[in-house]
Short mmCIF file of C-alpha atoms and ligand atoms in Angstrom, two decimals:
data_model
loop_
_atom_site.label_atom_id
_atom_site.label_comp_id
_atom_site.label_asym_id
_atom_site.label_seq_id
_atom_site.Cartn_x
_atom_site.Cartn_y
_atom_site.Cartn_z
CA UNK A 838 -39.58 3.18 19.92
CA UNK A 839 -39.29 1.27 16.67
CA UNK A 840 -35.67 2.18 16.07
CA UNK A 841 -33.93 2.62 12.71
CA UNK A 842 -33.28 -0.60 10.01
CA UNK A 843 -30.35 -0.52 8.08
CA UNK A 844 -30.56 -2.67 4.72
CA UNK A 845 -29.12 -5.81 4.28
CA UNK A 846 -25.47 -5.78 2.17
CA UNK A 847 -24.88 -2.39 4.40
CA UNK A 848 -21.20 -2.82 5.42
CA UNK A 849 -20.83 -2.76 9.18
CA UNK A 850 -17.03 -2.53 10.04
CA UNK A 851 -14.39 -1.62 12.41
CA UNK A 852 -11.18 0.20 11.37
CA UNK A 853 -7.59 0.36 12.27
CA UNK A 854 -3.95 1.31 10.62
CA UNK A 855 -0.77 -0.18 10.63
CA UNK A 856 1.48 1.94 13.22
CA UNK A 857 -1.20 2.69 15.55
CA UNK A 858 -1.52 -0.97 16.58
CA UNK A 859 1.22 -3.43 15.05
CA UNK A 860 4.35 -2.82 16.94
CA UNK A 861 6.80 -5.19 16.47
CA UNK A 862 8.62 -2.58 14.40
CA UNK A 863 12.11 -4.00 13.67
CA UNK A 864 11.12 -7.71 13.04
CA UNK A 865 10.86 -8.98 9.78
CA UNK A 866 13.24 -6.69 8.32
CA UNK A 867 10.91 -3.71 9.28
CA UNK A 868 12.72 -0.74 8.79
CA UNK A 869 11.26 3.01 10.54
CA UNK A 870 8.80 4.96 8.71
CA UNK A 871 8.51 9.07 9.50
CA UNK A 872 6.31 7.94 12.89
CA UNK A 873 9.49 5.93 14.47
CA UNK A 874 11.31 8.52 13.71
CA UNK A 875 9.02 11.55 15.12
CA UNK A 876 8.06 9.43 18.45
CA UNK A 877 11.91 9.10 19.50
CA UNK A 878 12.00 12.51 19.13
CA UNK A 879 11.55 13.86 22.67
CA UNK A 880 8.91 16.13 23.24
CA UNK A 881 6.97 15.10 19.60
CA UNK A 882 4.69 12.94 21.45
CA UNK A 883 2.76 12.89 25.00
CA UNK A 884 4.33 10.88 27.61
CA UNK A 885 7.57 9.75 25.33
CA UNK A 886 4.68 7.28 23.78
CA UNK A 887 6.15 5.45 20.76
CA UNK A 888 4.29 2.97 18.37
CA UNK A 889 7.27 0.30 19.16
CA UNK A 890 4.41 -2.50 21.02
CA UNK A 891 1.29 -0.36 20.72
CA UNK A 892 -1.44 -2.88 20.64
CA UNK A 893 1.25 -6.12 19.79
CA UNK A 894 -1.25 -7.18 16.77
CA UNK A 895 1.78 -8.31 14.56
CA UNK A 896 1.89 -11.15 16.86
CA UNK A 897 -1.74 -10.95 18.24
CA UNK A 898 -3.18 -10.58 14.72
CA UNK A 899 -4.88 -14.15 14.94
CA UNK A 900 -6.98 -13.83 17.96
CA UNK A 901 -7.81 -10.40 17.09
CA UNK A 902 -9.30 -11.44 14.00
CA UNK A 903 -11.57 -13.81 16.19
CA UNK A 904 -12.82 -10.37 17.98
CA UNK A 905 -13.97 -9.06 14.41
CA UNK A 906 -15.63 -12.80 14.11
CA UNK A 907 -16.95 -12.31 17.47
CA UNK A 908 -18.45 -8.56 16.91
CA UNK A 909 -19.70 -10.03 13.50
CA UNK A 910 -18.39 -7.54 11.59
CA UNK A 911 -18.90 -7.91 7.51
CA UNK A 912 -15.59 -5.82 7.11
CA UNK A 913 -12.33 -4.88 8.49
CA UNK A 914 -10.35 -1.73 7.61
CA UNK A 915 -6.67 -1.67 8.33
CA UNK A 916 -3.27 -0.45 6.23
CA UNK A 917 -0.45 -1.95 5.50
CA UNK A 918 3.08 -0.47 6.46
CA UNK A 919 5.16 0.36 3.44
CA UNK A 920 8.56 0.43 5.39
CA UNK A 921 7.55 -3.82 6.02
CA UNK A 922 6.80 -4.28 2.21
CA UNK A 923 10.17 -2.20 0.93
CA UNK A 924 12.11 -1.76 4.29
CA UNK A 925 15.08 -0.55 1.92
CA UNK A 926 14.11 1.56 -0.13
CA UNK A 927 12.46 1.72 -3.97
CA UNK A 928 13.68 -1.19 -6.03
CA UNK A 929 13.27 -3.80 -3.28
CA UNK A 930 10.66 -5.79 -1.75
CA UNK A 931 10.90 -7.83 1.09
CA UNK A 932 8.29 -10.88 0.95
CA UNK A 933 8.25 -11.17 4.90
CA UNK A 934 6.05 -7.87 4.53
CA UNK A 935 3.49 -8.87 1.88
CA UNK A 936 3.29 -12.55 3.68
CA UNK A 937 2.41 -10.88 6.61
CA UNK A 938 -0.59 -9.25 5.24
CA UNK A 939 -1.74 -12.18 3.17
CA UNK A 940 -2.02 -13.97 6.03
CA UNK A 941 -4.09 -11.66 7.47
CA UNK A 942 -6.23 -11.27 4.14
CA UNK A 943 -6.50 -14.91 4.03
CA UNK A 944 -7.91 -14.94 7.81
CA UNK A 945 -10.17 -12.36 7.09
CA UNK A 946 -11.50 -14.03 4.16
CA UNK A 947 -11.62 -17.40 5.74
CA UNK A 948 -13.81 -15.54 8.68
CA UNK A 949 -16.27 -14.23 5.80
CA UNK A 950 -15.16 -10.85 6.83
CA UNK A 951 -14.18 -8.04 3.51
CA UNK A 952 -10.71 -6.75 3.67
CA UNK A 953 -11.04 -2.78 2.88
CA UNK A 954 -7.33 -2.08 2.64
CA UNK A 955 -5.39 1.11 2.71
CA UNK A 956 -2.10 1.50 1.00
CA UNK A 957 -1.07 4.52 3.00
CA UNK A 958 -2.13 5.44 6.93
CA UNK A 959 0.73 7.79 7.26
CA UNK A 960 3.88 5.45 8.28
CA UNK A 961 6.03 7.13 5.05
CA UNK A 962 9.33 4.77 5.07
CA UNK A 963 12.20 7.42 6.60
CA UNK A 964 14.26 6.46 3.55
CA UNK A 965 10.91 8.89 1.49
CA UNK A 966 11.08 11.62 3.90
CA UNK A 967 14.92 11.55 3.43
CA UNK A 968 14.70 11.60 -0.53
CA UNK A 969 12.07 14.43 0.05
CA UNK A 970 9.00 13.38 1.46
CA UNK A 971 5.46 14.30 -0.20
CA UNK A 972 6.89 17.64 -1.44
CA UNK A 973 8.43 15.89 -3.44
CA UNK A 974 7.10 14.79 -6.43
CA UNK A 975 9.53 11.56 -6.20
CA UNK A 976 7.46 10.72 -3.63
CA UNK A 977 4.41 10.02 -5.69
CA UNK A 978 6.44 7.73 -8.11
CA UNK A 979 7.74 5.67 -4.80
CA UNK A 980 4.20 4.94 -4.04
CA UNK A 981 3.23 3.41 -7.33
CA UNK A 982 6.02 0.87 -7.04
CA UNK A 983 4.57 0.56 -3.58
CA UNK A 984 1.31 0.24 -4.41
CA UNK A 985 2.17 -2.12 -7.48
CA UNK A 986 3.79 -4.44 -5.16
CA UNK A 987 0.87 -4.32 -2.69
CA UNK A 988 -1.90 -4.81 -5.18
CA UNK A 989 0.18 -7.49 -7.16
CA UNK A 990 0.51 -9.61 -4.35
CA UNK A 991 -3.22 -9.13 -2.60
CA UNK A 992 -5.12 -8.37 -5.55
CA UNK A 993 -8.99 -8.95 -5.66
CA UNK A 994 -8.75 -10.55 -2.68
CA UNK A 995 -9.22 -7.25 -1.00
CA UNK A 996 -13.05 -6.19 -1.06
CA UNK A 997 -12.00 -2.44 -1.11
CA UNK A 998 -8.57 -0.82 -1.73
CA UNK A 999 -8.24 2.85 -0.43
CA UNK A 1000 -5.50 4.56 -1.75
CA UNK A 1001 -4.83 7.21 1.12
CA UNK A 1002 -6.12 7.61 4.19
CA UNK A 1003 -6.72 11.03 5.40
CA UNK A 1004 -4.23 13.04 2.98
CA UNK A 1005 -5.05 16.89 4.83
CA UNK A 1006 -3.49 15.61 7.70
CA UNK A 1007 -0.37 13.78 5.84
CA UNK A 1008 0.21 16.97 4.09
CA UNK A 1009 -0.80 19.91 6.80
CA UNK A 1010 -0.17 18.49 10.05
CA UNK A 1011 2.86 16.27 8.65
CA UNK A 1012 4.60 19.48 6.18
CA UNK A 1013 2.70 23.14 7.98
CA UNK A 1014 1.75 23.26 11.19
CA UNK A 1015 4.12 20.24 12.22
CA UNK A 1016 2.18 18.10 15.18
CA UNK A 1017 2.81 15.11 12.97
CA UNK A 1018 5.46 13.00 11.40
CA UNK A 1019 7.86 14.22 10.16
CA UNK A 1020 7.12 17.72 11.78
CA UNK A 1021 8.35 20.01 9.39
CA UNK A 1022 6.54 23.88 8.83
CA UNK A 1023 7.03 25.20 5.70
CA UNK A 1024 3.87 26.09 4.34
CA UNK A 1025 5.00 26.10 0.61
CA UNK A 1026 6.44 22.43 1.44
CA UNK A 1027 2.84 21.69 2.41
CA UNK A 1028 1.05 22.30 -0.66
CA UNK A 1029 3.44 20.62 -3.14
CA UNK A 1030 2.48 17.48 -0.42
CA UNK A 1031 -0.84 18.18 -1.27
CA UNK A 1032 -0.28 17.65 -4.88
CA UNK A 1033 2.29 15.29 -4.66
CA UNK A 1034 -0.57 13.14 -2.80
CA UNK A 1035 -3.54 13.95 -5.13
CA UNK A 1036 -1.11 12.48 -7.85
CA UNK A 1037 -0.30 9.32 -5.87
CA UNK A 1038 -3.97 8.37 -5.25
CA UNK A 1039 -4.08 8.49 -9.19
CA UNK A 1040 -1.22 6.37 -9.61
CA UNK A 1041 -2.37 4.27 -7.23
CA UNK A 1042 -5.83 4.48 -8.09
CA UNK A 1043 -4.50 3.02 -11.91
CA UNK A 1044 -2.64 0.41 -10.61
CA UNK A 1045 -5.55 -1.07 -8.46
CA UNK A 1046 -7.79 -0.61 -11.74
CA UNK A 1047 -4.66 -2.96 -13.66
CA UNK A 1048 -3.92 -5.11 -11.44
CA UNK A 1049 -7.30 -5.99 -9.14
CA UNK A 1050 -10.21 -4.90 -11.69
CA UNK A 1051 -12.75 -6.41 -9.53
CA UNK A 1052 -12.06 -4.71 -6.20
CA UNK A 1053 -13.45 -1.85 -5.16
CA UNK A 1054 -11.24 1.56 -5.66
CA UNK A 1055 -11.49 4.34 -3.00
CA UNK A 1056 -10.14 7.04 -0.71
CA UNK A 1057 -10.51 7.91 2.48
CA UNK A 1058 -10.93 11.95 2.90
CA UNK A 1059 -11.79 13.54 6.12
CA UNK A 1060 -13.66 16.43 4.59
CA UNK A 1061 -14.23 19.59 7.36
CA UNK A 1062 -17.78 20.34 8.23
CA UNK A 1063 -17.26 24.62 8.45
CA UNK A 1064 -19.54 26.98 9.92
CA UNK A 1065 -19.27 30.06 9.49
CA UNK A 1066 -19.74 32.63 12.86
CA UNK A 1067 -22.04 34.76 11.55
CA UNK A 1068 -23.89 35.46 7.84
CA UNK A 1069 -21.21 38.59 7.11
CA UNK A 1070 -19.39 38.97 3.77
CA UNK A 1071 -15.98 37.87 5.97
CA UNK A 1072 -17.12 35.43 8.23
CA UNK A 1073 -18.54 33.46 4.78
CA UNK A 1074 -15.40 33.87 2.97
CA UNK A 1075 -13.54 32.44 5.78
CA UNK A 1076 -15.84 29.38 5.64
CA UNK A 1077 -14.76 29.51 2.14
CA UNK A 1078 -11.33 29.90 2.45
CA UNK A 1079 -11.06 26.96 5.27
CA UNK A 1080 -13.32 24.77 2.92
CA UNK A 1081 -10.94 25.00 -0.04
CA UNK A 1082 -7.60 25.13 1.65
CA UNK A 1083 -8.96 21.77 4.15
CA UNK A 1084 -11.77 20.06 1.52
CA UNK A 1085 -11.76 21.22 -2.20
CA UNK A 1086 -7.93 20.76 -2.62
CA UNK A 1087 -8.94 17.04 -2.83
CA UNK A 1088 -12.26 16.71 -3.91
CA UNK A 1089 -11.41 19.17 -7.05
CA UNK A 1090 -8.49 17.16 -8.11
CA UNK A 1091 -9.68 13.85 -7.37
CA UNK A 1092 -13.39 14.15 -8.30
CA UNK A 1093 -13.41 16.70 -10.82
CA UNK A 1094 -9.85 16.98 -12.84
CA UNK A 1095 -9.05 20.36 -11.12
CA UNK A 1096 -7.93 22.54 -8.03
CA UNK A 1097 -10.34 25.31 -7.52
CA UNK A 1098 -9.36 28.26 -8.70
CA UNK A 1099 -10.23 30.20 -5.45
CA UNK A 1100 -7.81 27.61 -3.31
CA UNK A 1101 -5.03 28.92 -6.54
CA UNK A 1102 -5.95 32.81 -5.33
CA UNK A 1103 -5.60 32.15 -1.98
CA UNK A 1104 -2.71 30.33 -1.77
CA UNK A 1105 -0.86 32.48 -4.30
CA UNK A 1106 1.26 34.31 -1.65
CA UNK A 1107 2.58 31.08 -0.87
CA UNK A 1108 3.45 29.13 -3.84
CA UNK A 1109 2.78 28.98 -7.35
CA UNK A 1110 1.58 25.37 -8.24
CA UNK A 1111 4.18 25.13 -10.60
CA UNK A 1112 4.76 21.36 -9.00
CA UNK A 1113 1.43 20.92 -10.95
CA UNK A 1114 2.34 19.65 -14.78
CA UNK A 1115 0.05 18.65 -17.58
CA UNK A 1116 -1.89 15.76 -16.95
CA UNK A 1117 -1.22 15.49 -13.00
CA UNK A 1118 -5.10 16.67 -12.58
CA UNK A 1119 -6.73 14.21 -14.66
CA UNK A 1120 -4.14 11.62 -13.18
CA UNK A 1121 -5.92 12.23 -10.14
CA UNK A 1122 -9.08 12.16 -11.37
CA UNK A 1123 -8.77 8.18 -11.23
CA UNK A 1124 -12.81 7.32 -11.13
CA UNK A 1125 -13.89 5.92 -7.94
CA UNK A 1126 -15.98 2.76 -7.09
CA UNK A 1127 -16.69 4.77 -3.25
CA UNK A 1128 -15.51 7.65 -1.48
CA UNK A 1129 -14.16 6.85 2.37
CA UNK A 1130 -15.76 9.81 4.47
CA UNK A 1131 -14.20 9.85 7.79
CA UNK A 1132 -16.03 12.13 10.22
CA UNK A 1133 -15.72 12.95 13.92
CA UNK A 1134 -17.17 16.87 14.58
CA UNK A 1135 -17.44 20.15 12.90
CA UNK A 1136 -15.46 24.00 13.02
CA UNK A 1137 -16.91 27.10 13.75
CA UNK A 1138 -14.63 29.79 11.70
CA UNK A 1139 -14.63 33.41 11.89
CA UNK A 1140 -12.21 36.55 9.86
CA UNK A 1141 -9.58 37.60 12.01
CA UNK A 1142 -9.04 41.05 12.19
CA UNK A 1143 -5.23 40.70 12.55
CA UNK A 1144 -5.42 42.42 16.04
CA UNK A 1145 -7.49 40.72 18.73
CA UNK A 1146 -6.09 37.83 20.28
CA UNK A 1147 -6.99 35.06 18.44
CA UNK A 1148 -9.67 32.93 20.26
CA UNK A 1149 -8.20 29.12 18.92
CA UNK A 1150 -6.50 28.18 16.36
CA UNK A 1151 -7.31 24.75 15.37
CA UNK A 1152 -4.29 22.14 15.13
CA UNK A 1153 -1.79 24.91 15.71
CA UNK A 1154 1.53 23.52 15.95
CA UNK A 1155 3.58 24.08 19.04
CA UNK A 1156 5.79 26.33 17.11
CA UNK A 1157 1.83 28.39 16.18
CA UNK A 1158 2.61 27.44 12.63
CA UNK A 1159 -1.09 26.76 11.20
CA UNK A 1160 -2.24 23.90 9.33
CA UNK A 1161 -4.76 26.26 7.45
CA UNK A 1162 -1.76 27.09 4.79
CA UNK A 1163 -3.24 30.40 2.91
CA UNK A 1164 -5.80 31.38 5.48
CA UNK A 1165 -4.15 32.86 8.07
CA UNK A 1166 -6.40 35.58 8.22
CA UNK A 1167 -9.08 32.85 9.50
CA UNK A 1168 -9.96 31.74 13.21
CA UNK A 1169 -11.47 29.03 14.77
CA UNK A 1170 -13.99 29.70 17.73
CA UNK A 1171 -14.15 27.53 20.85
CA UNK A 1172 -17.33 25.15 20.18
CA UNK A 1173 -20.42 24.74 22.03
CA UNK A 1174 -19.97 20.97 24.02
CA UNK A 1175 -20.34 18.40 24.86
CA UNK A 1176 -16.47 17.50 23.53
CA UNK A 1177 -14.76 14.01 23.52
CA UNK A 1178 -11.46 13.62 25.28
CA UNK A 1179 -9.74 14.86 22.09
CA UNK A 1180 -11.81 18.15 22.78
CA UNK A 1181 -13.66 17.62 19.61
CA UNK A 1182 -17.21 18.96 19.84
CA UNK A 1183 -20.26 16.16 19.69
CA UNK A 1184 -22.06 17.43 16.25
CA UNK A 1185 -23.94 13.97 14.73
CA UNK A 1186 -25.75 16.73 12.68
CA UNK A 1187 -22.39 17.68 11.13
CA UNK A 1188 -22.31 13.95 9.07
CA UNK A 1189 -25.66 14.41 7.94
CA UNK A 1190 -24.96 17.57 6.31
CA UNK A 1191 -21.73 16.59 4.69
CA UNK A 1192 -22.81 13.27 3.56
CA UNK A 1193 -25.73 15.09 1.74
CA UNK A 1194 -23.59 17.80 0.67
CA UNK A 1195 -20.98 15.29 -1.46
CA UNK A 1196 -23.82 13.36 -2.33
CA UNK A 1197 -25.37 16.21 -3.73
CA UNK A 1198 -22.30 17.88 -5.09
CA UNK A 1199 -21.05 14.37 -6.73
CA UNK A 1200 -24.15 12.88 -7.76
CA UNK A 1201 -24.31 9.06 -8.08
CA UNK A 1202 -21.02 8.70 -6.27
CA UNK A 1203 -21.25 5.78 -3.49
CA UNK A 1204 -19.62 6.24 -0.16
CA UNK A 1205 -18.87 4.62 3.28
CA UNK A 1206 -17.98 6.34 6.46
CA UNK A 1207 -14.47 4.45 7.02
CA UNK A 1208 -13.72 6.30 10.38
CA UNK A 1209 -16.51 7.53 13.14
CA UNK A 1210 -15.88 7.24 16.66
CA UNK A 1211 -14.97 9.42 19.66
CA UNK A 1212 -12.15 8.90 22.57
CA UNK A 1213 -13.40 8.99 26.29
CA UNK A 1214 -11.82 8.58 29.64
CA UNK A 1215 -12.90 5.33 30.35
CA UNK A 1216 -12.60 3.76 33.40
CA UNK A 1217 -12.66 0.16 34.81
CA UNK A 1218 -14.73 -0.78 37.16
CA UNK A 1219 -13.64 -3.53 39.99
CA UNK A 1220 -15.67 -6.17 38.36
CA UNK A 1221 -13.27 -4.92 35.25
CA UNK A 1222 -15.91 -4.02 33.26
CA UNK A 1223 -15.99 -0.75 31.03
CA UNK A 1224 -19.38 1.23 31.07
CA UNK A 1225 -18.30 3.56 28.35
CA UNK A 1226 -22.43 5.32 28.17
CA UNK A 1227 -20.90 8.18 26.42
CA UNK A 1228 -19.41 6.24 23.56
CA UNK A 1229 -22.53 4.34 22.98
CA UNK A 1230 -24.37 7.67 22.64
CA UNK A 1231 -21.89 9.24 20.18
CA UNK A 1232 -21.99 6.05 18.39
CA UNK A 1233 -25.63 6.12 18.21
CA UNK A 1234 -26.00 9.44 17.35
CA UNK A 1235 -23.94 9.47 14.27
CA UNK A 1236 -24.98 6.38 13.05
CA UNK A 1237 -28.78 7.61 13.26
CA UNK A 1238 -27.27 11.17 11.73
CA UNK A 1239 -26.06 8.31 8.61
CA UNK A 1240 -29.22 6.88 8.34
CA UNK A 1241 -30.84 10.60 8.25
CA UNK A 1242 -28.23 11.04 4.98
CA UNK A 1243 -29.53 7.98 3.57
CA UNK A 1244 -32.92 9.45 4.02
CA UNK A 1245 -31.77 12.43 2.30
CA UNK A 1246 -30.69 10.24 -1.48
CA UNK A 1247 -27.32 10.06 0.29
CA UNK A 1248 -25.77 6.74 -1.31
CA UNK A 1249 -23.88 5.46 2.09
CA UNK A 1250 -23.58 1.66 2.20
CA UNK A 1251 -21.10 1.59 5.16
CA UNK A 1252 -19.84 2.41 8.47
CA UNK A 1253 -16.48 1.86 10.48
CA UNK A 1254 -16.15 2.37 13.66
CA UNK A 1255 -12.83 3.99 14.86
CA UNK A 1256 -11.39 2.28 16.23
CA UNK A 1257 -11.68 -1.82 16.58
CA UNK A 1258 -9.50 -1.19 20.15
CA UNK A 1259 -7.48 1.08 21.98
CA UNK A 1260 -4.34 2.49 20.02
CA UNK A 1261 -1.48 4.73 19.62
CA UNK A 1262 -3.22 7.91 18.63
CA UNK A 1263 -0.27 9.84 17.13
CA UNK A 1264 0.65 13.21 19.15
CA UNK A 1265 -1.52 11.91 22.40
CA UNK A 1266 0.17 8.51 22.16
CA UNK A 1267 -1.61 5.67 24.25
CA UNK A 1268 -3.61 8.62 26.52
CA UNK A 1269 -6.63 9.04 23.99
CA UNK A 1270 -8.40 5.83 23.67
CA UNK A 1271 -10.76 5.43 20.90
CA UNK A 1272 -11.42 1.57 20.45
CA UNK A 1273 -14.51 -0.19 21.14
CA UNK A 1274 -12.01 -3.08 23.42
CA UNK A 1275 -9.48 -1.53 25.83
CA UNK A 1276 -6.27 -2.65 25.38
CA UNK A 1277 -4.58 -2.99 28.93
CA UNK A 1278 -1.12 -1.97 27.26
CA UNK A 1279 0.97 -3.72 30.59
CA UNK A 1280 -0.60 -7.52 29.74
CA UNK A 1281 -2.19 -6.57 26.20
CA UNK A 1282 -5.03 -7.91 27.51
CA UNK A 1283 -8.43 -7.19 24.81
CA UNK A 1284 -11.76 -6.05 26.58
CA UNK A 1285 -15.00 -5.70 25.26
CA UNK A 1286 -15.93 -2.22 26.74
CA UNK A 1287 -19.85 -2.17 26.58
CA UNK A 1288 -20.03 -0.27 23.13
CA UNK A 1289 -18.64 -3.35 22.09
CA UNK A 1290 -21.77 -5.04 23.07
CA UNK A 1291 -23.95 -2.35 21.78
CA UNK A 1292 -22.10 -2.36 18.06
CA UNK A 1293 -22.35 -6.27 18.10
CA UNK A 1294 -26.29 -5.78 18.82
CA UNK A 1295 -26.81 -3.67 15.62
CA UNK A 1296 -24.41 -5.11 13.01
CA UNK A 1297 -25.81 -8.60 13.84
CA UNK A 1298 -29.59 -7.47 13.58
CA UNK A 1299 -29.07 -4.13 11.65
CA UNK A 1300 -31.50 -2.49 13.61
CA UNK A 1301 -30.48 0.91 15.79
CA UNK A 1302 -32.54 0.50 18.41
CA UNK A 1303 -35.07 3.35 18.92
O1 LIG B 1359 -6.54 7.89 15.05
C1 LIG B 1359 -6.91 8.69 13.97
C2 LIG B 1359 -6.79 7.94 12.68
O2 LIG B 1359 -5.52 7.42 12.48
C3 LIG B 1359 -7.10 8.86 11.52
N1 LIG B 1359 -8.35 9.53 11.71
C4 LIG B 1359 -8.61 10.15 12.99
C5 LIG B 1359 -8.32 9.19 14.10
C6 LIG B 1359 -8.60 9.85 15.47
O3 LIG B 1359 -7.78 10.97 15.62
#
């Protein structure tokens, strides 16, 4: 089989964020962000897990960045921890933070590898969730000062800054249906996160354009690939309803000066967007240099009739409060498998169709995929090597569903894998295991697993084999 070329200058990555792999969480002057806070909380996370050591990279960070060198990687996406840059509070700074990352930028740099940077991978400082949190609009003028800090001392030595990574779950899972930090469900509370997010990307989004004109400016989105059940009047407007609520409530702000005025309908029983003030749209419309697409599988949604017993209902909190703020007339169906470990469903053709669907909606607007992976049960073998067959597939699959997009006048000129290794993955703490090297979390010992291997293979010759 002659197997699939990827252009030269296409960005082959790994990616990784602050909390789920620094530890090292009171040194330095560190002070706890929302996720300290939620995994003490018994019962917030599985097994007691905490992000306290995770993978140790605040002290490993050195020979990890020889693994990138080793995978030869052309970029590395990680975020940097507020609470280290302003432990206490807006107003201060403490240097130990930003010296930290500079160090790591200057590694990176020194290894020819592109920093792609995210200010914000969900580790809000506890003194912001105490003034408020993303309801509040405070919130959003904390994180300029933040991000003015950041981008003032790393500047254009970071390839690509992202603004936010993720901001559904920040706002839905963090603010409605409560799985994440800092576990609160109160739906209204939710969408004034939403906004209050939208209009930190725009201040953010300015500030990298001031202060670092020559990086690249982006945002990392994980935009819901809905089906809906069957071609009825309801079962469409369900789709609709999930797709506004979960992927227009960003793209219409950020990409086109506006929420959509069917996400205004349906959320009307909830709040009145009177958060929103004059100019807070275009704010957010900050133009973009490339839009992060993270992607993992796709929802099958159906109108509830209020009645039956609902079949799932995706991210429900333990509580049953629903991320899906304004749709709870909506359910999600069990999906076909194969699934991962995280029960996700294995959909590569799910990418193709929602890279081609931005690139189609946002003509001419670049974009990588800055997260793609899938957690397995791995196991280790006596020789202690990792066969991991089914993560190789998924990778393969996906990354041949990319090139399909690109085949389709889909402008994609990256791909990160999630993750680089093993890592505290929020609610299921150290049990799901996503990375590419397996972190033995008694020794932190770092093993290639044997998509490790197969990822080296095809960023160092671009070719997916056939
Ligand atoms: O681990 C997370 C990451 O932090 C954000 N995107 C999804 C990943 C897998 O759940």
């Amino acid at each position: 089989m002659p197997g699939r070329q990827f252009p030269d200058g296409f960005l082959w990555g790994a990616a990784t964020a602050s909390y789920q792999i620094e530890g090292g969480v009171t040194e330095d002057g560190r002070t706890p962000s929302i996720w300290d806070t939620f995994s003490h909380t018994p019962g917030r996370v599985l097994n007691g897990d905490t992000g306290d050591t995770a993978a140790d990279h605040y002290h490993r960070w050195e020979s990890d960045l020889g693994q990138l060198r080793d995978l030869g990687l052309g970029a590395y996406r990680f975020s940097l921890a507020w609470p280290r840059i302003q432990p206490e509070g807006p107003g201060t700074v403490d240097q130990r933070g930003l010296d930290f990352y500079s160090r790591l930028v200057d590694g990176l740099l020194s290894r020819g590898i592109a920093p792609v940077v995210t200010l914000y991978h969900w580790d809000l400082p506890q003194w912001a969730e105490d003034a408020g949190g993303w309801p509040a609009r405070e919130t959003a003028l904390r994180y300029e000062e933040y991000a003015r800090l950041a981008v003032a001392a790393l500047g254009d030595r970071v390839h690509t800054w992202t603004t936010l990574n993720e901001p559904w779950c920040s706002a839905y899972l963090g603010y409605a249906s409560g799985v994440h930090a800092p576990g609160r469900t109160e739906p209204a509370a939710a969408l004034a996160a939403v906004h209050h997010l939208n209009l930190a990307h725009g201040f953010g989004g300015r500030v990298v354009r001031e202060l670092a004109p020559k990086a690249q400016l982006s945002v990392t989105l994980n935009l819901h690939v809905v089906r809906p059940a069957s071609g009825s009047e309801k079962d469409l407007d369900a789709a609709r309803r999930i797709d506004a609520v979960g992927n227009r409530a960003f793209l219409g702000p950020m990409l086109e000066g506006a929420y959509p005025a069917d996400l205004l309908r349906d959320t009307a029983s909830v709040t009145d967007w009177a958060f929103v003030r004059d100019g807070d749209e275009a704010t957010a419309a900050v133009p973009l240099d490339v839009l992060g697409v993270n992607y993992y599988s796709t929802q099958r949604v159906t109108a509830w009739d209020g009645v039956s017993p609902r079949a799932t209902h995706d991210g429900h909190g333990k509580s049953g409060a629903t991320p899906w703020v304004g749709a709870d007339d909506v359910d999600f169906l069990p999906q076909p498998g194969p699934h991962t470990a995280m029960g996700w469903n294995i959909d590569p053709g799910g990418l193709t169709e929602l890279l081609v669907r931005i690139a189609k909606e946002y003509p001419g607007l670049p974009m990588m995929v800055t997260e793609n992976g899938a957690a397995f049960t791995d196991t280790v073998d006596a020789d202690g090597e990792i066969h991991d067959v089914d993560r190789v597939e998924y990778l393969r699959g996906h990354i041949e569903a990319v090139g399909a997009a690109r085949d389709a006048g889909a402008d994609v000129h990256g791909y990160f894998v999630w993750s680089l290794m093993d890592n505290f993955e929020w609610a299921y703490g150290f049990d799901r295991r996503f990375g590419i090297i397996r972190i033995d979390y008694d020794t932190q010992r770092r093993t290639w697993k044997d998509s490790a291997r197969w990822y080296r293979d095809l960023v160092t010759s671009g070719k997916l084999p056939g």
